[in-house]
Amino acid sequence: MSNKSRMQEFYDSRAKMDQTKHLSLVHPDCVYRIVGSGMLHPFTREWKTLSEIEVAATALFEAWDMSQLETVSIHESGDTIYAHRRGNVVFRPDNSSLPTEFIDKLTFKDGAVIEYLQFVDTFAVAHFLSERDPNFDWRITRVSAEPR
């Protein structure tokens, strides 16, 4: 299976809210991070190991529906794919929608995602969340590992 096919399977499992399938596509040594300022920690912290990524994935799956996103373009360089995505993400607690665009960088090793970086508009996300609940806690802060 090609890396593009694996990427599509990764996105499809996320859109269908199939966390088990989604995590089965992640390499045990994967690193996940939303790229942005450390001032936006925990949003931008680095998640290492499959067990940490599972904690992050659980919180993100519970909070965000990403089924309304489309992949606009894909660029491949070796084992790395850059995907431009756009559409609406739905904040599940109140069913509100955030129109957005972002770039994902997915690097594959042994057929699984070993690095997943998301270049999102972190300011827009933080502003969007603070409008809904100034005390909102992403729950992913429970993991004790420090940001990079």
PDB file of C-alpha atoms in Angstrom:
ATOM      1  CA  MET A   1       0.000   0.000   0.000  1.00  0.00           C
ATOM      2  CA  SER A   2       1.344   3.459  -0.886  1.00  0.00           C
ATOM      3  CA  ASN A   3       1.899   6.200   1.662  1.00  0.00           C
ATOM      4  CA  LYS A   4      -0.854   8.244  -0.021  1.00  0.00           C
ATOM      5  CA  SER A   5      -3.271   5.344   0.500  1.00  0.00           C
ATOM      6  CA  ARG A   6      -2.191   5.044   4.126  1.00  0.00           C
ATOM      7  CA  MET A   7      -2.655   8.808   4.568  1.00  0.00           C
ATOM      8  CA  GLN A   8      -6.184   8.557   3.173  1.00  0.00           C
ATOM      9  CA  GLU A   9      -6.933   5.622   5.484  1.00  0.00           C
ATOM     10  CA  PHE A  10      -5.586   7.706   8.397  1.00  0.00           C
ATOM     11  CA  TYR A  11      -7.862  10.633   7.492  1.00  0.00           C
ATOM     12  CA  ASP A  12     -10.874   8.389   6.824  1.00  0.00           C
ATOM     13  CA  SER A  13     -10.552   6.687  10.215  1.00  0.00           C
ATOM     14  CA  ARG A  14     -10.434  10.130  11.874  1.00  0.00           C
ATOM     15  CA  ALA A  15     -13.480  11.363   9.948  1.00  0.00           C
ATOM     16  CA  LYS A  16     -15.407   8.204  10.901  1.00  0.00           C
ATOM     17  CA  MET A  17     -14.379   8.618  14.565  1.00  0.00           C
ATOM     18  CA  ASP A  18     -12.740   5.170  14.516  1.00  0.00           C
ATOM     19  CA  GLN A  19     -10.019   5.767  17.080  1.00  0.00           C
ATOM     20  CA  THR A  20      -8.960   2.110  17.188  1.00  0.00           C
ATOM     21  CA  LYS A  21      -8.333   2.051  13.435  1.00  0.00           C
ATOM     22  CA  HIS A  22      -6.705   5.487  13.562  1.00  0.00           C
ATOM     23  CA  LEU A  23      -4.222   4.427  16.245  1.00  0.00           C
ATOM     24  CA  SER A  24      -3.478   1.173  14.406  1.00  0.00           C
ATOM     25  CA  LEU A  25      -1.958   3.320  11.646  1.00  0.00           C
ATOM     26  CA  VAL A  26       0.444   5.027  14.086  1.00  0.00           C
ATOM     27  CA  HIS A  27       4.000   3.766  14.573  1.00  0.00           C
ATOM     28  CA  PRO A  28       4.908   2.894  18.209  1.00  0.00           C
ATOM     29  CA  ASP A  29       7.623   5.604  18.136  1.00  0.00           C
ATOM     30  CA  CYS A  30       5.403   8.272  16.606  1.00  0.00           C
ATOM     31  CA  VAL A  31       5.676  11.933  17.557  1.00  0.00           C
ATOM     32  CA  TYR A  32       2.590  14.160  17.237  1.00  0.00           C
ATOM     33  CA  ARG A  33       2.524  17.921  17.601  1.00  0.00           C
ATOM     34  CA  ILE A  34       0.372  20.875  16.665  1.00  0.00           C
ATOM     35  CA  VAL A  35       3.000  23.377  15.550  1.00  0.00           C
ATOM     36  CA  GLY A  36       2.819  26.701  17.357  1.00  0.00           C
ATOM     37  CA  SER A  37       4.148  28.818  20.158  1.00  0.00           C
ATOM     38  CA  GLY A  38       4.916  27.246  23.521  1.00  0.00           C
ATOM     39  CA  MET A  39       2.707  30.005  24.921  1.00  0.00           C
ATOM     40  CA  LEU A  40      -0.228  27.904  23.730  1.00  0.00           C
ATOM     41  CA  HIS A  41       0.837  24.833  25.703  1.00  0.00           C
ATOM     42  CA  PRO A  42      -0.824  22.279  26.054  1.00  0.00           C
ATOM     43  CA  PHE A  43      -2.194  22.725  22.535  1.00  0.00           C
ATOM     44  CA  THR A  44       1.289  22.781  21.057  1.00  0.00           C
ATOM     45  CA  ARG A  45       3.123  20.270  23.227  1.00  0.00           C
ATOM     46  CA  GLU A  46       4.880  17.281  21.710  1.00  0.00           C
ATOM     47  CA  TRP A  47       3.284  13.869  22.256  1.00  0.00           C
ATOM     48  CA  LYS A  48       5.681  10.927  22.148  1.00  0.00           C
ATOM     49  CA  THR A  49       4.982   7.210  22.369  1.00  0.00           C
ATOM     50  CA  LEU A  50       1.803   5.478  21.430  1.00  0.00           C
ATOM     51  CA  SER A  51       0.396   5.658  24.970  1.00  0.00           C
ATOM     52  CA  GLU A  52       0.752   9.465  25.085  1.00  0.00           C
ATOM     53  CA  ILE A  53      -0.681   9.794  21.586  1.00  0.00           C
ATOM     54  CA  GLU A  54      -3.646   7.647  22.640  1.00  0.00           C
ATOM     55  CA  VAL A  55      -4.393  10.132  25.466  1.00  0.00           C
ATOM     56  CA  ALA A  56      -4.197  13.047  23.026  1.00  0.00           C
ATOM     57  CA  ALA A  57      -6.276  11.214  20.410  1.00  0.00           C
ATOM     58  CA  THR A  58      -9.003  10.412  22.936  1.00  0.00           C
ATOM     59  CA  ALA A  59      -9.323  14.080  23.925  1.00  0.00           C
ATOM     60  CA  LEU A  60      -9.193  15.290  20.317  1.00  0.00           C
ATOM     61  CA  PHE A  61     -11.721  12.703  19.100  1.00  0.00           C
ATOM     62  CA  GLU A  62     -14.083  13.696  21.926  1.00  0.00           C
ATOM     63  CA  ALA A  63     -13.698  17.416  21.239  1.00  0.00           C
ATOM     64  CA  TRP A  64     -13.445  17.731  17.440  1.00  0.00           C
ATOM     65  CA  ASP A  65     -15.349  16.264  14.493  1.00  0.00           C
ATOM     66  CA  MET A  66     -13.135  16.508  11.413  1.00  0.00           C
ATOM     67  CA  SER A  67     -15.483  14.772   8.960  1.00  0.00           C
ATOM     68  CA  GLN A  68     -16.202  17.992   7.042  1.00  0.00           C
ATOM     69  CA  LEU A  69     -12.611  18.475   5.887  1.00  0.00           C
ATOM     70  CA  GLU A  70     -11.384  17.866   2.365  1.00  0.00           C
ATOM     71  CA  THR A  71      -7.843  17.327   1.171  1.00  0.00           C
ATOM     72  CA  VAL A  72      -7.133  20.079  -1.354  1.00  0.00           C
ATOM     73  CA  SER A  73      -3.660  19.017  -2.426  1.00  0.00           C
ATOM     74  CA  ILE A  74      -0.998  16.461  -1.594  1.00  0.00           C
ATOM     75  CA  HIS A  75       2.745  16.765  -2.052  1.00  0.00           C
ATOM     76  CA  GLU A  76       5.001  13.768  -1.502  1.00  0.00           C
ATOM     77  CA  SER A  77       8.743  13.767  -0.840  1.00  0.00           C
ATOM     78  CA  GLY A  78      10.192  10.353  -0.042  1.00  0.00           C
ATOM     79  CA  ASP A  79       8.376   8.969   2.996  1.00  0.00           C
ATOM     80  CA  THR A  80       6.821  12.351   3.853  1.00  0.00           C
ATOM     81  CA  ILE A  81       3.481  13.689   2.675  1.00  0.00           C
ATOM     82  CA  TYR A  82       2.291  17.276   3.006  1.00  0.00           C
ATOM     83  CA  ALA A  83      -1.479  17.642   2.762  1.00  0.00           C
ATOM     84  CA  HIS A  84      -3.378  20.917   2.450  1.00  0.00           C
ATOM     85  CA  ARG A  85      -6.781  20.479   4.085  1.00  0.00           C
ATOM     86  CA  ARG A  86      -9.752  22.790   4.444  1.00  0.00           C
ATOM     87  CA  GLY A  87     -13.334  22.809   5.565  1.00  0.00           C
ATOM     88  CA  ASN A  88     -15.128  22.988   8.867  1.00  0.00           C
ATOM     89  CA  VAL A  89     -14.159  21.336  12.100  1.00  0.00           C
ATOM     90  CA  VAL A  90     -16.983  20.923  14.560  1.00  0.00           C
ATOM     91  CA  PHE A  91     -16.454  21.466  18.265  1.00  0.00           C
ATOM     92  CA  ARG A  92     -18.499  18.555  19.574  1.00  0.00           C
ATOM     93  CA  PRO A  93     -19.363  19.877  23.083  1.00  0.00           C
ATOM     94  CA  ASP A  94     -21.611  22.593  21.618  1.00  0.00           C
ATOM     95  CA  ASN A  95     -21.773  21.542  17.937  1.00  0.00           C
ATOM     96  CA  SER A  96     -20.279  24.855  16.786  1.00  0.00           C
ATOM     97  CA  SER A  97     -18.262  25.006  13.602  1.00  0.00           C
ATOM     98  CA  LEU A  98     -14.871  26.546  12.857  1.00  0.00           C
ATOM     99  CA  PRO A  99     -14.035  27.129   9.180  1.00  0.00           C
ATOM    100  CA  THR A 100     -10.320  26.490   8.734  1.00  0.00           C
ATOM    101  CA  GLU A 101      -7.398  25.533   6.528  1.00  0.00           C
ATOM    102  CA  PHE A 102      -4.206  23.820   7.599  1.00  0.00           C
ATOM    103  CA  ILE A 103      -1.239  21.763   6.459  1.00  0.00           C
ATOM    104  CA  ASP A 104      -0.420  18.297   7.781  1.00  0.00           C
ATOM    105  CA  LYS A 105       3.031  16.775   7.547  1.00  0.00           C
ATOM    106  CA  LEU A 106       2.923  12.989   7.843  1.00  0.00           C
ATOM    107  CA  THR A 107       6.097  10.904   7.717  1.00  0.00           C
ATOM    108  CA  PHE A 108       5.822   7.143   7.360  1.00  0.00           C
ATOM    109  CA  LYS A 109       8.063   4.320   8.558  1.00  0.00           C
ATOM    110  CA  ASP A 110       7.289   0.644   8.069  1.00  0.00           C
ATOM    111  CA  GLY A 111       3.869   1.599   6.690  1.00  0.00           C
ATOM    112  CA  ALA A 112       2.818   3.617   9.757  1.00  0.00           C
ATOM    113  CA  VAL A 113       2.822   7.298  10.723  1.00  0.00           C
ATOM    114  CA  ILE A 114       6.046   8.015  12.647  1.00  0.00           C
ATOM    115  CA  GLU A 115       5.738  11.808  12.661  1.00  0.00           C
ATOM    116  CA  TYR A 116       2.543  13.836  12.482  1.00  0.00           C
ATOM    117  CA  LEU A 117       2.814  17.614  12.536  1.00  0.00           C
ATOM    118  CA  GLN A 118      -0.233  19.838  12.132  1.00  0.00           C
ATOM    119  CA  PHE A 119       0.268  23.435  11.044  1.00  0.00           C
ATOM    120  CA  VAL A 120      -3.018  24.989  12.180  1.00  0.00           C
ATOM    121  CA  ASP A 121      -4.049  28.532  13.038  1.00  0.00           C
ATOM    122  CA  THR A 122      -3.486  28.066  16.757  1.00  0.00           C
ATOM    123  CA  PHE A 123      -4.597  31.611  17.553  1.00  0.00           C
ATOM    124  CA  ALA A 124      -7.952  31.019  15.833  1.00  0.00           C
ATOM    125  CA  VAL A 125      -8.432  27.744  17.732  1.00  0.00           C
ATOM    126  CA  ALA A 126      -7.539  29.331  21.092  1.00  0.00           C
ATOM    127  CA  HIS A 127      -9.854  32.279  20.388  1.00  0.00           C
ATOM    128  CA  PHE A 128     -12.647  29.939  19.252  1.00  0.00           C
ATOM    129  CA  LEU A 129     -12.364  27.851  22.436  1.00  0.00           C
ATOM    130  CA  SER A 130     -12.112  30.837  24.780  1.00  0.00           C
ATOM    131  CA  GLU A 131     -15.325  32.272  23.312  1.00  0.00           C
ATOM    132  CA  ARG A 132     -17.136  29.078  24.283  1.00  0.00           C
ATOM    133  CA  ASP A 133     -15.665  28.555  27.733  1.00  0.00           C
ATOM    134  CA  PRO A 134     -12.872  30.692  29.228  1.00  0.00           C
ATOM    135  CA  ASN A 135     -12.070  27.810  31.603  1.00  0.00           C
ATOM    136  CA  PHE A 136     -12.044  25.082  28.957  1.00  0.00           C
ATOM    137  CA  ASP A 137      -9.572  22.296  29.807  1.00  0.00           C
ATOM    138  CA  TRP A 138      -8.505  20.017  26.982  1.00  0.00           C
ATOM    139  CA  ARG A 139      -7.942  17.189  29.462  1.00  0.00           C
ATOM    140  CA  ILE A 140      -4.828  16.222  27.532  1.00  0.00           C
ATOM    141  CA  THR A 141      -2.900  18.236  30.103  1.00  0.00           C
ATOM    142  CA  ARG A 142      -3.062  15.162  32.376  1.00  0.00           C
ATOM    143  CA  VAL A 143       0.011  13.680  30.701  1.00  0.00           C
ATOM    144  CA  SER A 144       3.074  14.676  32.684  1.00  0.00           C
ATOM    145  CA  ALA A 145       5.640  14.846  29.864  1.00  0.00           C
ATOM    146  CA  GLU A 146       7.054  18.302  29.261  1.00  0.00           C
ATOM    147  CA  PRO A 147       6.833  20.095  25.889  1.00  0.00           C
ATOM    148  CA  ARG A 148       9.838  20.044  23.631  1.00  0.00           C
TER     149      ARG A 148
END
